[in-house]
Amino acid sequence: MATDAAADFEFFILLARLKSMSGAARALDLTPPAATKRLGLIEQKLGVRLVNRTTRSISLTPEGETYLRYATQIVGQVRQMEEELAGARPDPHGLLRINATLGFGRTTIAPLVSEFAKRFPNVDIQFEVTDRPIDLVADAFDLAIRFGELPDSRLSARRIMSNRRFFCASPKYLERFGAPQRVEDLVQHRCIVHRQNDDAYGVWRYLQGDRIEALKVKGALSSNDGDIVLRWALDGHGILIRSEWDLAKYVQSGRLKLVLPDTPLPSADLFVYYPSQRNQTTRARAFIDFLVDHFQAPFVPVETGALIYAQKKQAGRKT
């Protein structure tokens, strides 16, 4: 009975998060009729209706909100109990749920998850990529990997890579249209806009002293995908803001040039964040340490010469 109740809680939490019966069915490898039947059995056992169903989505009834609140608390307490009981085990083990941004998660974090899984075969990993930040606590993730500022003051975080941002453009664009001499000149240029989450469209922010200033730019091309806008910049369509992680190899090869390099922009440092360090699992700590080790000096800084960096790296090896 207890096992059935725990499974019901997990099922309903997932259903409430996805707001889709078919989505919950796919996530649990069930058929939609089986998922519908499972919900019906839970409602029958409780004697109340937990969700309002339409052909496209579901919404929780007041009773469903109450059930979700208690189910989330109970599942969290059970996981905490299991971690405390298993805390003496030195080897990472158990389920680790990780979230990352869509493009970066697919191209960079997914291969690292594969390597980590080879190193720690007793850890079961659920890795999800999303285009928007998630609620780490409500969605029951152990950790998330994101660029930029910590999204929630309730969370703890560890910086795993410094990552500055720069204006940039291809040599062919700068030869044709010239380079802006001051930030205000950007309003006269063709700018490529990377649309992210709920950010104001075409508003670029830069630092002036200890203040953040905003500038409204315009351009013919915009996308919500970072790889796409970078490709457009390489093709000479305009000026773009990208991070050091994306730009380093193109600046070194000469395919992109920095624009207004002395104008500082808000950074896009890479963080891993998690609900609580006090109750952090052995497997989560192992994965975070694994990330930090991987991202130590991942690229040559764009505004310094490769020779200086190579010399420092060589000196570190000798010591």
Coordinates of C-alpha atoms in Angstrom, one line a residue:
M1 CA 0.0 0.0 0.0
A2 CA 2.8 2.4 0.9
T3 CA 4.6 1.7 -2.3
D4 CA 1.4 2.3 -4.3
A5 CA 0.8 5.6 -2.5
A6 CA 4.4 6.8 -3.2
A7 CA 3.9 5.9 -6.9
D8 CA 0.6 7.8 -7.0
F9 CA 2.4 10.9 -5.5
E10 CA 5.1 10.7 -8.1
F11 CA 2.6 10.3 -10.9
F12 CA 0.5 13.2 -9.8
I13 CA 3.4 15.6 -9.3
L14 CA 4.6 14.8 -12.8
L15 CA 1.1 15.3 -14.2
A16 CA 0.7 18.7 -12.4
R17 CA 4.1 19.8 -13.7
L18 CA 3.5 18.8 -17.3
K19 CA -0.2 19.8 -17.3
S20 CA -0.8 17.1 -19.9
M21 CA -2.0 13.6 -19.6
S22 CA -0.3 12.5 -22.8
G23 CA 2.9 14.1 -21.6
A24 CA 2.8 12.4 -18.3
A25 CA 2.1 9.1 -20.1
R26 CA 5.1 9.5 -22.4
A27 CA 7.4 10.4 -19.4
L28 CA 6.3 7.2 -17.6
D29 CA 6.2 5.0 -20.7
L30 CA 2.5 4.5 -20.3
T31 CA -0.3 4.6 -22.9
P32 CA -2.6 7.6 -22.5
P33 CA -5.6 5.4 -21.5
A34 CA -3.4 3.8 -18.8
A35 CA -2.5 7.2 -17.4
T36 CA -6.1 8.3 -17.5
K37 CA -7.1 5.1 -15.7
R38 CA -4.4 5.6 -13.1
L39 CA -5.7 9.1 -12.3
G40 CA -9.2 7.8 -12.1
L41 CA -8.2 5.2 -9.6
I42 CA -6.5 7.9 -7.4
E43 CA -9.6 10.1 -7.6
Q44 CA -11.9 7.1 -6.9
K45 CA -9.8 6.1 -3.8
L46 CA -9.9 9.7 -2.5
G47 CA -13.6 10.3 -3.4
V48 CA -12.8 13.7 -5.0
R49 CA -12.0 15.1 -8.4
L50 CA -8.3 16.3 -8.6
V51 CA -8.1 17.8 -12.1
N52 CA -10.3 19.4 -14.7
R53 CA -9.6 17.9 -18.1
T54 CA -10.0 19.3 -21.5
T55 CA -8.9 18.0 -24.9
R56 CA -5.6 20.0 -24.8
S57 CA -4.6 20.3 -21.1
I58 CA -5.5 19.9 -17.5
S59 CA -5.9 22.2 -14.5
L60 CA -6.0 21.3 -10.8
T61 CA -9.1 21.5 -8.7
P62 CA -8.8 23.0 -5.2
E63 CA -8.7 19.4 -4.0
G64 CA -6.0 18.7 -6.5
E65 CA -3.9 21.7 -5.3
T66 CA -4.2 20.3 -1.7
Y67 CA -3.2 16.8 -2.9
L68 CA -0.2 18.2 -4.8
R69 CA 1.0 20.2 -1.9
Y70 CA 1.0 17.2 0.5
A71 CA 2.4 14.8 -2.2
T72 CA 5.3 17.2 -2.9
Q73 CA 6.1 17.5 0.8
I74 CA 5.9 13.7 1.4
V75 CA 8.0 12.8 -1.6
G76 CA 10.6 15.3 -0.5
Q77 CA 10.7 14.0 3.0
V78 CA 11.1 10.4 1.8
R79 CA 14.0 11.4 -0.5
Q80 CA 15.7 13.3 2.4
M81 CA 15.2 10.2 4.7
E82 CA 16.8 7.9 2.1
E83 CA 19.7 10.3 1.6
E84 CA 20.4 10.5 5.4
L85 CA 20.2 6.7 5.8
A86 CA 22.5 6.2 2.8
G87 CA 24.8 9.0 3.7
A88 CA 27.5 6.7 5.0
R89 CA 28.0 5.1 1.6
P90 CA 31.1 6.6 -0.1
D91 CA 30.1 5.8 -3.7
P92 CA 27.7 8.0 -5.6
H93 CA 24.5 6.1 -6.2
G94 CA 20.7 6.6 -6.8
L95 CA 18.7 9.0 -9.0
L96 CA 20.2 12.3 -10.1
R97 CA 17.8 14.8 -11.9
I98 CA 19.6 17.5 -13.9
N99 CA 18.3 20.4 -15.9
A100 CA 20.1 22.6 -18.4
T101 CA 19.5 25.2 -21.2
L102 CA 18.4 23.8 -24.5
G103 CA 21.3 24.4 -26.8
F104 CA 24.1 24.3 -24.3
G105 CA 22.6 21.3 -22.6
R106 CA 22.4 19.4 -25.9
T107 CA 25.9 20.2 -27.2
T108 CA 28.0 20.5 -24.1
I109 CA 26.4 19.1 -20.9
A110 CA 24.9 15.9 -22.5
P111 CA 28.4 14.6 -23.5
L112 CA 29.6 15.4 -19.9
V113 CA 26.6 13.4 -18.5
S114 CA 27.7 10.5 -20.7
E115 CA 31.2 10.7 -19.3
F116 CA 30.0 11.0 -15.7
A117 CA 27.7 8.0 -16.2
K118 CA 30.7 5.9 -17.3
R119 CA 32.6 7.0 -14.2
F120 CA 29.8 6.4 -11.8
P121 CA 27.7 3.5 -13.1
N122 CA 25.5 3.3 -9.9
V123 CA 24.0 6.7 -10.5
D124 CA 20.8 6.8 -12.6
I125 CA 20.5 10.2 -14.4
Q126 CA 17.4 12.0 -15.7
F127 CA 18.6 14.9 -17.9
E128 CA 16.2 17.4 -19.2
V129 CA 16.8 20.5 -21.4
T130 CA 14.4 23.4 -21.4
D131 CA 14.4 26.8 -23.1
R132 CA 13.2 28.5 -19.9
P133 CA 14.4 28.4 -16.3
I134 CA 12.5 25.8 -14.2
D135 CA 11.4 25.8 -10.6
L136 CA 14.0 23.6 -9.2
V137 CA 12.1 22.8 -6.0
A138 CA 8.6 22.3 -7.4
D139 CA 9.9 20.2 -10.3
A140 CA 12.1 18.1 -8.0
F141 CA 15.4 18.6 -9.8
D142 CA 18.7 18.0 -7.9
L143 CA 20.5 20.7 -9.8
A144 CA 20.3 23.0 -12.8
I145 CA 23.0 24.5 -15.1
R146 CA 22.4 28.0 -16.3
F147 CA 24.2 31.1 -17.6
G148 CA 23.7 34.4 -15.8
E149 CA 22.4 35.5 -12.4
L150 CA 20.9 33.2 -9.8
P151 CA 17.1 33.0 -10.6
D152 CA 15.8 32.3 -7.1
S153 CA 17.2 33.6 -3.8
R154 CA 16.0 30.4 -2.1
L155 CA 18.7 28.4 -4.0
S156 CA 22.4 27.9 -3.5
A157 CA 24.8 28.2 -6.4
R158 CA 28.4 27.5 -7.4
R159 CA 30.1 29.3 -10.2
I160 CA 31.7 26.8 -12.5
M161 CA 32.9 29.2 -15.3
S162 CA 33.5 32.9 -15.7
N163 CA 32.0 34.0 -19.0
R164 CA 32.1 37.6 -20.1
R165 CA 30.0 39.0 -22.9
F166 CA 31.0 41.2 -25.9
F167 CA 29.7 43.1 -28.9
C168 CA 31.0 41.4 -32.0
A169 CA 30.7 41.4 -35.8
S170 CA 32.3 39.8 -38.8
P171 CA 35.1 41.7 -40.7
K172 CA 32.9 41.8 -43.8
Y173 CA 30.2 43.7 -41.9
L174 CA 32.7 46.1 -40.4
E175 CA 34.3 46.8 -43.8
R176 CA 30.9 47.5 -45.3
F177 CA 29.3 49.6 -42.5
G178 CA 32.2 50.7 -40.3
A179 CA 32.7 50.1 -36.6
P180 CA 30.7 52.1 -34.0
Q181 CA 32.9 54.4 -32.0
R182 CA 30.7 54.6 -28.9
V183 CA 27.7 52.7 -27.6
E184 CA 25.2 55.2 -28.8
D185 CA 26.3 54.5 -32.4
L186 CA 24.8 51.0 -32.2
V187 CA 21.3 52.5 -32.8
Q188 CA 22.5 53.3 -36.4
H189 CA 23.7 49.8 -37.1
R190 CA 22.1 46.5 -38.1
C191 CA 21.9 44.5 -34.9
I192 CA 21.1 40.8 -34.6
V193 CA 18.8 40.2 -31.7
H194 CA 18.9 37.1 -29.6
R195 CA 15.4 36.8 -28.0
Q196 CA 15.7 35.2 -24.5
N197 CA 12.8 34.3 -22.2
D198 CA 10.9 37.5 -21.2
D199 CA 13.7 40.0 -21.9
A200 CA 12.5 43.2 -23.6
Y201 CA 12.9 42.8 -27.4
G202 CA 15.9 44.6 -28.8
V203 CA 17.0 46.2 -25.5
W204 CA 20.8 45.8 -25.0
R205 CA 22.3 46.5 -21.5
Y206 CA 25.8 47.6 -20.7
L207 CA 27.7 48.8 -17.7
Q208 CA 28.6 52.4 -17.1
G209 CA 30.4 52.8 -13.8
D210 CA 28.3 51.0 -11.2
R211 CA 25.0 51.4 -13.2
I212 CA 23.4 49.3 -15.8
E213 CA 22.3 51.3 -18.8
A214 CA 19.8 50.2 -21.6
L215 CA 19.9 50.9 -25.3
K216 CA 17.2 50.1 -27.8
V217 CA 18.6 48.6 -31.0
K218 CA 17.1 47.4 -34.2
G219 CA 17.8 44.9 -37.0
A220 CA 16.2 42.7 -39.6
L221 CA 17.1 39.4 -38.0
S222 CA 16.2 37.9 -34.6
S223 CA 15.9 34.4 -33.1
N224 CA 15.6 32.6 -29.8
D225 CA 18.4 30.2 -30.7
G226 CA 22.0 31.2 -29.9
D227 CA 23.6 29.1 -32.5
I228 CA 21.4 30.6 -35.2
V229 CA 22.2 34.3 -34.3
L230 CA 25.9 33.4 -34.1
R231 CA 25.8 32.0 -37.6
W232 CA 24.1 35.1 -38.9
A233 CA 26.9 37.2 -37.4
L234 CA 29.5 35.0 -39.0
D235 CA 27.7 35.6 -42.3
G236 CA 28.0 39.3 -42.0
H237 CA 24.4 40.3 -41.2
G238 CA 25.1 42.6 -38.2
I239 CA 26.4 43.2 -34.7
L240 CA 25.7 40.7 -32.0
I241 CA 26.1 40.2 -28.3
R242 CA 27.6 36.8 -27.5
S243 CA 29.5 35.3 -24.6
E244 CA 33.2 34.6 -24.4
W245 CA 32.4 30.8 -24.5
D246 CA 30.8 31.2 -27.9
L247 CA 33.2 33.8 -29.4
A248 CA 36.7 32.6 -28.3
K249 CA 37.6 30.4 -31.3
Y250 CA 36.0 32.8 -33.8
V251 CA 37.9 35.8 -32.5
Q252 CA 41.2 33.9 -32.5
S253 CA 40.6 32.7 -36.1
G254 CA 39.6 36.3 -37.2
R255 CA 36.2 35.3 -38.3
L256 CA 34.7 37.7 -35.8
K257 CA 36.0 40.9 -34.3
L258 CA 35.2 42.6 -31.0
V259 CA 33.2 45.8 -31.3
L260 CA 33.6 48.4 -28.5
P261 CA 35.7 46.0 -26.5
D262 CA 36.2 48.5 -23.7
T263 CA 32.5 48.7 -23.0
P264 CA 31.7 46.2 -20.3
L265 CA 28.5 44.1 -20.5
P266 CA 26.7 42.1 -17.8
S267 CA 28.5 38.8 -17.6
A268 CA 27.0 35.4 -18.5
D269 CA 28.9 33.3 -15.9
L270 CA 28.0 29.6 -15.8
F271 CA 26.4 28.5 -12.5
V272 CA 25.2 25.2 -11.2
Y273 CA 22.4 25.8 -8.6
Y274 CA 20.6 23.5 -6.2
P275 CA 18.0 23.7 -3.5
S276 CA 20.1 23.2 -0.3
Q277 CA 23.8 22.5 0.3
R278 CA 23.0 21.0 3.7
N279 CA 21.0 18.2 2.3
Q280 CA 23.0 17.8 -0.9
T281 CA 23.5 14.2 -2.0
T282 CA 26.8 12.5 -2.6
R283 CA 25.9 12.1 -6.3
A284 CA 25.0 15.8 -6.7
R285 CA 28.3 16.8 -5.1
A286 CA 30.2 14.4 -7.3
F287 CA 28.6 15.8 -10.5
I288 CA 29.2 19.4 -9.5
D289 CA 32.9 18.7 -8.8
F290 CA 33.0 16.9 -12.1
L291 CA 31.7 20.0 -13.9
V292 CA 34.1 22.3 -12.1
D293 CA 37.1 20.2 -13.1
H294 CA 35.9 20.1 -16.7
F295 CA 35.4 23.8 -17.0
Q296 CA 38.7 24.9 -15.6
A297 CA 40.2 27.2 -18.3
P298 CA 38.0 25.9 -21.0
F299 CA 39.1 28.5 -23.6
V300 CA 41.7 31.2 -24.3
P301 CA 40.2 34.6 -23.1
V302 CA 39.3 36.6 -26.1
E303 CA 41.1 39.8 -25.3
T304 CA 44.5 38.2 -24.3
G305 CA 47.0 36.5 -26.5
A306 CA 47.1 32.7 -26.7
L307 CA 50.8 32.8 -25.9
I308 CA 50.4 34.3 -22.4
Y309 CA 47.7 31.7 -21.6
A310 CA 49.8 28.8 -23.0
Q311 CA 52.8 30.0 -20.9
K312 CA 50.7 30.0 -17.7
K313 CA 49.2 26.6 -18.5
Q314 CA 52.7 25.2 -19.2
A315 CA 54.0 26.6 -15.9
G316 CA 51.1 25.0 -14.0
R317 CA 51.9 21.6 -15.5
K318 CA 55.6 21.9 -14.5
T319 CA 54.6 22.6 -10.9

